[in-house]
mmCIF file of C-alpha atoms in Angstrom:
data_model
loop_
_atom_site.group_PDB
_atom_site.id
_atom_site.type_symbol
_atom_site.label_atom_id
_atom_site.label_comp_id
_atom_site.label_asym_id
_atom_site.label_seq_id
_atom_site.Cartn_x
_atom_site.Cartn_y
_atom_site.Cartn_z
ATOM 1 C CA UNK A 1331 129.693 32.636 156.477
ATOM 2 C CA UNK A 1332 126.747 30.567 157.752
ATOM 3 C CA UNK A 1333 127.021 27.506 160.003
ATOM 4 C CA UNK A 1334 126.485 24.960 157.217
ATOM 5 C CA UNK A 1335 129.146 26.489 154.964
ATOM 6 C CA UNK A 1336 131.605 26.620 157.845
ATOM 7 C CA UNK A 1337 130.883 22.996 158.782
ATOM 8 C CA UNK A 1338 131.332 21.803 155.203
ATOM 9 C CA UNK A 1339 134.696 23.550 154.878
ATOM 10 C CA UNK A 1340 135.845 22.164 158.231
ATOM 11 C CA UNK A 1341 134.701 18.664 157.286
ATOM 12 C CA UNK A 1342 136.494 18.677 153.939
ATOM 13 C CA UNK A 1343 139.652 19.881 155.692
ATOM 14 C CA UNK A 1344 139.245 17.043 158.214
ATOM 15 C CA UNK A 1345 139.082 14.518 155.372
ATOM 16 C CA UNK A 1346 142.223 15.941 153.774
ATOM 17 C CA UNK A 1347 144.116 16.113 157.075
ATOM 18 C CA UNK A 1348 143.155 12.643 158.362
ATOM 19 C CA UNK A 1349 141.328 14.073 161.369
ATOM 20 C CA UNK A 1350 138.737 11.299 161.510
ATOM 21 C CA UNK A 1351 139.389 8.603 164.117
ATOM 22 C CA UNK A 1352 137.691 5.215 164.170
ATOM 23 C CA UNK A 1353 136.969 3.400 167.432
ATOM 24 C CA UNK A 1354 135.860 -0.216 167.699
ATOM 25 C CA UNK A 1355 133.140 -1.384 170.070
ATOM 26 C CA UNK A 1356 133.294 -5.146 170.630
ATOM 27 C CA UNK A 1357 130.366 -7.437 169.880
ATOM 28 C CA UNK A 1358 130.268 -10.534 172.071
ATOM 29 C CA UNK A 1359 128.665 -13.966 172.203
ATOM 30 C CA UNK A 1360 126.874 -13.479 175.516
ATOM 31 C CA UNK A 1361 126.819 -17.230 176.251
ATOM 32 C CA UNK A 1362 130.596 -17.558 176.280
ATOM 33 C CA UNK A 1363 131.851 -13.921 176.175
ATOM 34 C CA UNK A 1364 133.744 -14.882 173.029
ATOM 35 C CA UNK A 1365 134.434 -11.908 170.711
ATOM 36 C CA UNK A 1366 132.197 -11.884 167.657
ATOM 37 C CA UNK A 1367 133.640 -8.761 166.031
ATOM 38 C CA UNK A 1368 133.180 -5.029 166.405
ATOM 39 C CA UNK A 1369 131.267 -2.028 165.166
ATOM 40 C CA UNK A 1370 133.310 0.862 163.768
ATOM 41 C CA UNK A 1371 132.382 4.218 165.329
ATOM 42 C CA UNK A 1372 133.783 7.470 163.968
ATOM 43 C CA UNK A 1373 135.019 10.474 165.931
ATOM 44 C CA UNK A 1374 136.172 13.819 164.544
ATOM 45 C CA UNK A 1375 139.293 15.181 166.214
ATOM 46 C CA UNK A 1376 139.608 18.909 165.582
ATOM 47 C CA UNK A 1377 142.918 20.766 165.347
ATOM 48 C CA UNK A 1378 142.500 22.179 168.862
ATOM 49 C CA UNK A 1379 142.241 18.634 170.247
ATOM 50 C CA UNK A 1380 138.472 18.697 170.707
ATOM 51 C CA UNK A 1381 136.843 15.354 169.875
ATOM 52 C CA UNK A 1382 133.379 15.571 168.335
ATOM 53 C CA UNK A 1383 130.812 12.818 168.720
ATOM 54 C CA UNK A 1384 128.968 11.688 165.577
ATOM 55 C CA UNK A 1385 125.736 12.791 167.274
ATOM 56 C CA UNK A 1386 127.040 16.328 166.791
ATOM 57 C CA UNK A 1387 128.126 16.279 163.159
ATOM 58 C CA UNK A 1388 126.517 13.324 161.338
ATOM 59 C CA UNK A 1389 122.928 14.703 161.225
ATOM 60 C CA UNK A 1390 124.206 17.995 159.792
ATOM 61 C CA UNK A 1391 126.399 16.228 157.227
ATOM 62 C CA UNK A 1392 123.423 14.048 156.272
ATOM 63 C CA UNK A 1393 121.324 17.111 155.497
ATOM 64 C CA UNK A 1394 124.139 18.536 153.381
ATOM 65 C CA UNK A 1395 124.571 15.279 151.472
ATOM 66 C CA UNK A 1396 128.119 14.731 152.734
ATOM 67 C CA UNK A 1397 127.769 11.499 154.698
ATOM 68 C CA UNK A 1398 128.739 9.424 151.668
ATOM 69 C CA UNK A 1399 132.218 10.978 151.870
ATOM 70 C CA UNK A 1400 132.312 10.285 155.615
ATOM 71 C CA UNK A 1401 131.332 6.642 155.122
ATOM 72 C CA UNK A 1402 133.930 6.024 152.434
ATOM 73 C CA UNK A 1403 136.627 7.563 154.639
ATOM 74 C CA UNK A 1404 135.596 5.288 157.527
ATOM 75 C CA UNK A 1405 135.554 2.209 155.282
ATOM 76 C CA UNK A 1406 139.076 3.063 154.119
ATOM 77 C CA UNK A 1407 140.349 3.427 157.706
ATOM 78 C CA UNK A 1408 138.663 0.183 158.798
ATOM 79 C CA UNK A 1409 140.065 -1.776 155.883
ATOM 80 C CA UNK A 1410 143.568 -0.492 156.537
ATOM 81 C CA UNK A 1411 143.259 -1.406 160.213
ATOM 82 C CA UNK A 1412 142.048 -4.922 159.367
ATOM 83 C CA UNK A 1413 144.906 -5.362 156.900
ATOM 84 C CA UNK A 1414 147.543 -4.118 159.340
ATOM 85 C CA UNK A 1415 146.255 -6.388 162.100
ATOM 86 C CA UNK A 1416 146.267 -9.406 159.785
ATOM 87 C CA UNK A 1417 149.821 -8.704 158.669
ATOM 88 C CA UNK A 1418 150.907 -8.661 162.312
ATOM 89 C CA UNK A 1419 148.967 -11.801 163.187
ATOM 90 C CA UNK A 1420 146.493 -10.011 165.481
ATOM 91 C CA UNK A 1421 142.778 -10.882 165.754
ATOM 92 C CA UNK A 1422 140.591 -8.042 164.524
ATOM 93 C CA UNK A 1423 137.754 -8.760 162.097
ATOM 94 C CA UNK A 1424 134.893 -8.917 161.373
ATOM 95 C CA UNK A 1425 134.001 -5.242 161.568
ATOM 96 C CA UNK A 1426 130.663 -3.631 160.728
ATOM 97 C CA UNK A 1427 130.482 -0.139 159.231
ATOM 98 C CA UNK A 1428 127.469 2.164 159.306
ATOM 99 C CA UNK A 1429 126.168 3.437 155.975
ATOM 100 C CA UNK A 1430 124.004 6.419 155.189
ATOM 101 C CA UNK A 1431 120.924 5.840 153.059
ATOM 102 C CA UNK A 1432 122.328 8.487 150.718
ATOM 103 C CA UNK A 1433 124.456 5.754 149.150
ATOM 104 C CA UNK A 1434 121.256 4.337 147.674
ATOM 105 C CA UNK A 1435 121.189 7.080 145.039
ATOM 106 C CA UNK A 1436 124.828 6.540 144.065
ATOM 107 C CA UNK A 1437 125.512 4.305 141.131
ATOM 108 C CA UNK A 1438 127.966 1.518 141.929
ATOM 109 C CA UNK A 1439 128.263 2.417 145.624
ATOM 110 C CA UNK A 1440 128.584 -1.245 146.629
ATOM 111 C CA UNK A 1441 131.194 -1.816 143.940
ATOM 112 C CA UNK A 1442 133.146 1.178 145.275
ATOM 113 C CA UNK A 1443 133.156 -0.325 148.783
ATOM 114 C CA UNK A 1444 134.341 -3.651 147.415
ATOM 115 C CA UNK A 1445 137.193 -1.971 145.537
ATOM 116 C CA UNK A 1446 138.328 -0.166 148.701
ATOM 117 C CA UNK A 1447 138.330 -3.489 150.571
ATOM 118 C CA UNK A 1448 140.146 -5.348 147.820
ATOM 119 C CA UNK A 1449 142.906 -2.731 147.659
ATOM 120 C CA UNK A 1450 143.580 -3.487 151.330
ATOM 121 C CA UNK A 1451 143.266 -7.257 150.955
ATOM 122 C CA UNK A 1452 140.094 -7.416 153.067
ATOM 123 C CA UNK A 1453 137.881 -10.430 152.406
ATOM 124 C CA UNK A 1454 134.080 -10.368 152.318
ATOM 125 C CA UNK A 1455 133.564 -12.085 155.734
ATOM 126 C CA UNK A 1456 135.844 -9.511 157.392
ATOM 127 C CA UNK A 1457 133.563 -6.561 156.614
ATOM 128 C CA UNK A 1458 129.806 -6.001 156.939
ATOM 129 C CA UNK A 1459 127.502 -3.019 156.684
ATOM 130 C CA UNK A 1460 124.787 -1.538 158.890
ATOM 131 C CA UNK A 1461 121.960 0.499 157.398
ATOM 132 C CA UNK A 1462 119.837 2.521 159.761
ATOM 133 C CA UNK A 1463 116.117 1.869 159.749
ATOM 134 C CA UNK A 1464 115.340 5.367 161.011
ATOM 135 C CA UNK A 1465 113.212 7.331 158.575
ATOM 136 C CA UNK A 1466 114.592 10.196 156.524
ATOM 137 C CA UNK A 1467 113.893 13.680 157.879
ATOM 138 C CA UNK A 1468 113.033 17.001 156.313
ATOM 139 C CA UNK A 1469 114.901 20.249 156.878
ATOM 140 C CA UNK A 1470 112.706 21.128 159.883
ATOM 141 C CA UNK A 1471 113.398 17.754 161.519
ATOM 142 C CA UNK A 1472 109.970 16.258 160.907
ATOM 143 C CA UNK A 1473 109.651 12.740 159.573
ATOM 144 C CA UNK A 1474 109.391 12.475 155.820
ATOM 145 C CA UNK A 1475 106.844 9.963 154.528
ATOM 146 C CA UNK A 1476 106.937 9.085 150.838
ATOM 147 C CA UNK A 1477 103.699 7.868 149.349
ATOM 148 C CA UNK A 1478 105.622 6.353 146.472
ATOM 149 C CA UNK A 1479 107.947 4.499 148.876
ATOM 150 C CA UNK A 1480 110.984 5.807 147.012
ATOM 151 C CA UNK A 1481 113.159 5.638 150.126
ATOM 152 C CA UNK A 1482 112.358 1.970 150.604
ATOM 153 C CA UNK A 1483 112.973 1.204 146.941
ATOM 154 C CA UNK A 1484 116.382 2.836 147.192
ATOM 155 C CA UNK A 1485 117.106 0.872 150.359
ATOM 156 C CA UNK A 1486 116.239 -2.362 148.559
ATOM 157 C CA UNK A 1487 118.570 -1.505 145.697
ATOM 158 C CA UNK A 1488 121.441 -0.665 148.042
ATOM 159 C CA UNK A 1489 120.903 -3.795 150.128
ATOM 160 C CA UNK A 1490 120.662 -5.947 147.024
ATOM 161 C CA UNK A 1491 123.860 -4.474 145.618
ATOM 162 C CA UNK A 1492 125.749 -5.109 148.865
ATOM 163 C CA UNK A 1493 124.453 -8.673 149.003
ATOM 164 C CA UNK A 1494 125.432 -9.089 145.368
ATOM 165 C CA UNK A 1495 128.987 -8.102 146.265
ATOM 166 C CA UNK A 1496 128.979 -10.809 148.947
ATOM 167 C CA UNK A 1497 128.627 -8.672 152.092
ATOM 168 C CA UNK A 1498 126.387 -9.263 155.096
ATOM 169 C CA UNK A 1499 124.041 -6.423 155.997
ATOM 170 C CA UNK A 1500 122.383 -5.419 159.256
ATOM 171 C CA UNK A 1501 119.309 -3.328 160.014
ATOM 172 C CA UNK A 1502 120.501 -0.857 162.632
ATOM 173 C CA UNK A 1503 118.338 1.046 165.167
ATOM 174 C CA UNK A 1504 115.525 -1.489 164.789
ATOM 175 C CA UNK A 1505 112.162 -0.142 165.888
ATOM 176 C CA UNK A 1506 113.102 3.554 165.833
ATOM 177 C CA UNK A 1507 111.755 4.411 162.371
ATOM 178 C CA UNK A 1508 108.463 4.286 160.539
ATOM 179 C CA UNK A 1509 108.835 1.441 158.051
ATOM 180 C CA UNK A 1510 110.347 -1.412 160.031
ATOM 181 C CA UNK A 1511 108.136 -4.348 159.113
ATOM 182 C CA UNK A 1512 107.874 -3.340 155.475
ATOM 183 C CA UNK A 1513 111.660 -3.223 155.174
ATOM 184 C CA UNK A 1514 112.027 -6.617 156.839
ATOM 185 C CA UNK A 1515 109.569 -7.964 154.286
ATOM 186 C CA UNK A 1516 111.387 -6.490 151.306
ATOM 187 C CA UNK A 1517 115.085 -6.258 152.215
ATOM 188 C CA UNK A 1518 117.241 -9.385 152.744
ATOM 189 C CA UNK A 1519 118.945 -8.343 155.977
ATOM 190 C CA UNK A 1520 121.254 -10.880 157.629
ATOM 191 C CA UNK A 1521 121.329 -9.214 161.053
ATOM 192 C CA UNK A 1522 118.854 -7.246 163.150
ATOM 193 C CA UNK A 1523 120.244 -4.895 165.789
ATOM 194 C CA UNK A 1524 117.977 -4.180 168.746
ATOM 195 C CA UNK A 1525 118.179 -0.495 169.588
ATOM 196 C CA UNK A 1526 119.510 0.455 173.028
ATOM 197 C CA UNK A 1527 116.238 2.332 173.663
ATOM 198 C CA UNK A 1528 114.499 -1.022 174.148
ATOM 199 C CA UNK A 1529 117.398 -2.858 175.789
ATOM 200 C CA UNK A 1530 117.688 -0.306 178.594
ATOM 201 C CA UNK A 1531 113.969 -0.780 179.317
ATOM 202 C CA UNK A 1532 114.168 -4.537 179.853
ATOM 203 C CA UNK A 1533 112.033 -5.340 182.886
ATOM 204 C CA UNK A 1534 109.129 -3.209 181.734
ATOM 205 C CA UNK A 1535 106.352 -5.697 180.821
ATOM 206 C CA UNK A 1536 105.451 -4.027 177.540
ATOM 207 C CA UNK A 1537 109.087 -3.747 176.473
ATOM 208 C CA UNK A 1538 109.716 -7.390 177.350
ATOM 209 C CA UNK A 1539 106.817 -8.497 175.146
ATOM 210 C CA UNK A 1540 108.041 -6.358 172.246
ATOM 211 C CA UNK A 1541 111.611 -7.643 172.529
ATOM 212 C CA UNK A 1542 110.621 -11.291 172.940
ATOM 213 C CA UNK A 1543 108.387 -11.168 169.869
ATOM 214 C CA UNK A 1544 110.982 -9.267 167.842
ATOM 215 C CA UNK A 1545 113.756 -11.749 168.639
ATOM 216 C CA UNK A 1546 111.448 -14.645 167.814
ATOM 217 C CA UNK A 1547 110.428 -13.061 164.508
ATOM 218 C CA UNK A 1548 114.040 -12.390 163.526
ATOM 219 C CA UNK A 1549 114.986 -15.978 164.332
ATOM 220 C CA UNK A 1550 112.120 -17.290 162.213
ATOM 221 C CA UNK A 1551 113.385 -15.112 159.350
ATOM 222 C CA UNK A 1552 116.861 -16.609 159.701
ATOM 223 C CA UNK A 1553 118.441 -13.406 161.008
ATOM 224 C CA UNK A 1554 121.055 -13.025 163.720
ATOM 225 C CA UNK A 1555 120.105 -10.610 166.504
ATOM 226 C CA UNK A 1556 122.569 -8.259 168.195
ATOM 227 C CA UNK A 1557 121.428 -6.234 171.217
ATOM 228 C CA UNK A 1558 122.966 -2.786 171.537
ATOM 229 C CA UNK A 1559 123.499 -0.939 174.811
ATOM 230 C CA UNK A 1560 123.944 -4.035 176.991
ATOM 231 C CA UNK A 1561 124.973 -2.856 180.459
ATOM 232 C CA UNK A 1562 123.652 -5.264 183.103
ATOM 233 C CA UNK A 1563 123.498 -8.962 183.915
ATOM 234 C CA UNK A 1564 119.707 -8.677 184.107
ATOM 235 C CA UNK A 1565 119.604 -7.586 180.469
ATOM 236 C CA UNK A 1566 121.933 -10.396 179.456
ATOM 237 C CA UNK A 1567 119.814 -13.022 181.209
ATOM 238 C CA UNK A 1568 116.643 -11.783 179.536
ATOM 239 C CA UNK A 1569 118.242 -11.669 176.095
ATOM 240 C CA UNK A 1570 119.762 -15.139 176.379
ATOM 241 C CA UNK A 1571 116.515 -16.563 177.749
ATOM 242 C CA UNK A 1572 114.814 -15.283 174.598
ATOM 243 C CA UNK A 1573 117.543 -16.571 172.265
ATOM 244 C CA UNK A 1574 119.331 -13.329 171.494
ATOM 245 C CA UNK A 1575 122.885 -14.598 171.445
ATOM 246 C CA UNK A 1576 124.981 -11.523 170.708
ATOM 247 C CA UNK A 1577 125.431 -8.279 172.633
ATOM 248 C CA UNK A 1578 127.267 -4.982 172.356
ATOM 249 C CA UNK A 1579 127.597 -2.464 175.158
ATOM 250 C CA UNK A 1580 129.498 -1.147 178.148
ATOM 251 C CA UNK A 1581 128.983 -4.349 180.144
ATOM 252 C CA UNK A 1582 131.664 -5.785 177.873
ATOM 253 C CA UNK A 1583 133.475 -2.710 176.599
ATOM 254 C CA UNK A 1584 133.022 0.810 175.340
ATOM 255 C CA UNK A 1585 134.417 1.914 171.976
ATOM 256 C CA UNK A 1586 138.176 1.361 171.846
ATOM 257 C CA UNK A 1587 141.028 2.771 169.746
ATOM 258 C CA UNK A 1588 142.538 0.221 167.382
ATOM 259 C CA UNK A 1589 145.467 -0.722 169.623
ATOM 260 C CA UNK A 1590 143.260 -1.146 172.693
ATOM 261 C CA UNK A 1591 140.754 -3.221 170.747
ATOM 262 C CA UNK A 1592 143.540 -5.564 169.646
ATOM 263 C CA UNK A 1593 144.694 -5.868 173.273
ATOM 264 C CA UNK A 1594 141.104 -6.604 174.321
ATOM 265 C CA UNK A 1595 140.910 -9.396 171.754
ATOM 266 C CA UNK A 1596 144.287 -10.784 172.799
ATOM 267 C CA UNK A 1597 143.252 -10.788 176.474
ATOM 268 C CA UNK A 1598 140.320 -13.040 175.624
ATOM 269 C CA UNK A 1599 142.522 -15.453 173.672
ATOM 270 C CA UNK A 1600 145.025 -15.531 176.547
ATOM 271 C CA UNK A 1601 142.283 -16.502 179.004
ATOM 272 C CA UNK A 1602 140.810 -19.271 176.839
#
């Protein structure tokens, strides 16, 4: 049995045996340190107790066309967690969920997400979606460029369908792909997420110019900006000085299990 076949079997068993765990990394208003929400991050806990990072399994699942199943499983877990927290009177939402571009070729993908949310009693403002800007890749790992722009057309359809269902959408990993500006022109994103690659390089003159102009452009387009990978006060000062209001990173908190995330939210409310 080859590696891909073995991984697919293991993944389908993980889905059936509820071996996927979702952690929540807080997003914060950097002016006040008030919680804004969280991003859902998936981990795969194997039967032997080993926990796999998405960096290990998501690229392989993407190539096999299985990330749509992963995303739907994560959405289901997130919606159940939001519902349970609401029933117990705990602060939790909003939560953003990452989506693979593969959903763009699925008919009624956005409707399917909405139905999952509605079954759990999750309202539109409590859930949002992040779509990575990173370009699709071929089997050998090289970047795939489509002269007919089919990937971008599919992205537009997916984004439009999500917006039509009433959800907010974010461009994730901004600046790390090949079609950034074209997508911003054509897709009605609500949120732009600055990739940690740039945030960790704050202080470099070229990086500072790129970030300042990007934040300004996003603001002019009416988009919120969230900086990923925030770890230092220096980064926070730069981002706030350039009107990036929201941050996500280890300066505030790493990814947390559901119960710890609720405690983190409650600690803020207790201190207010």
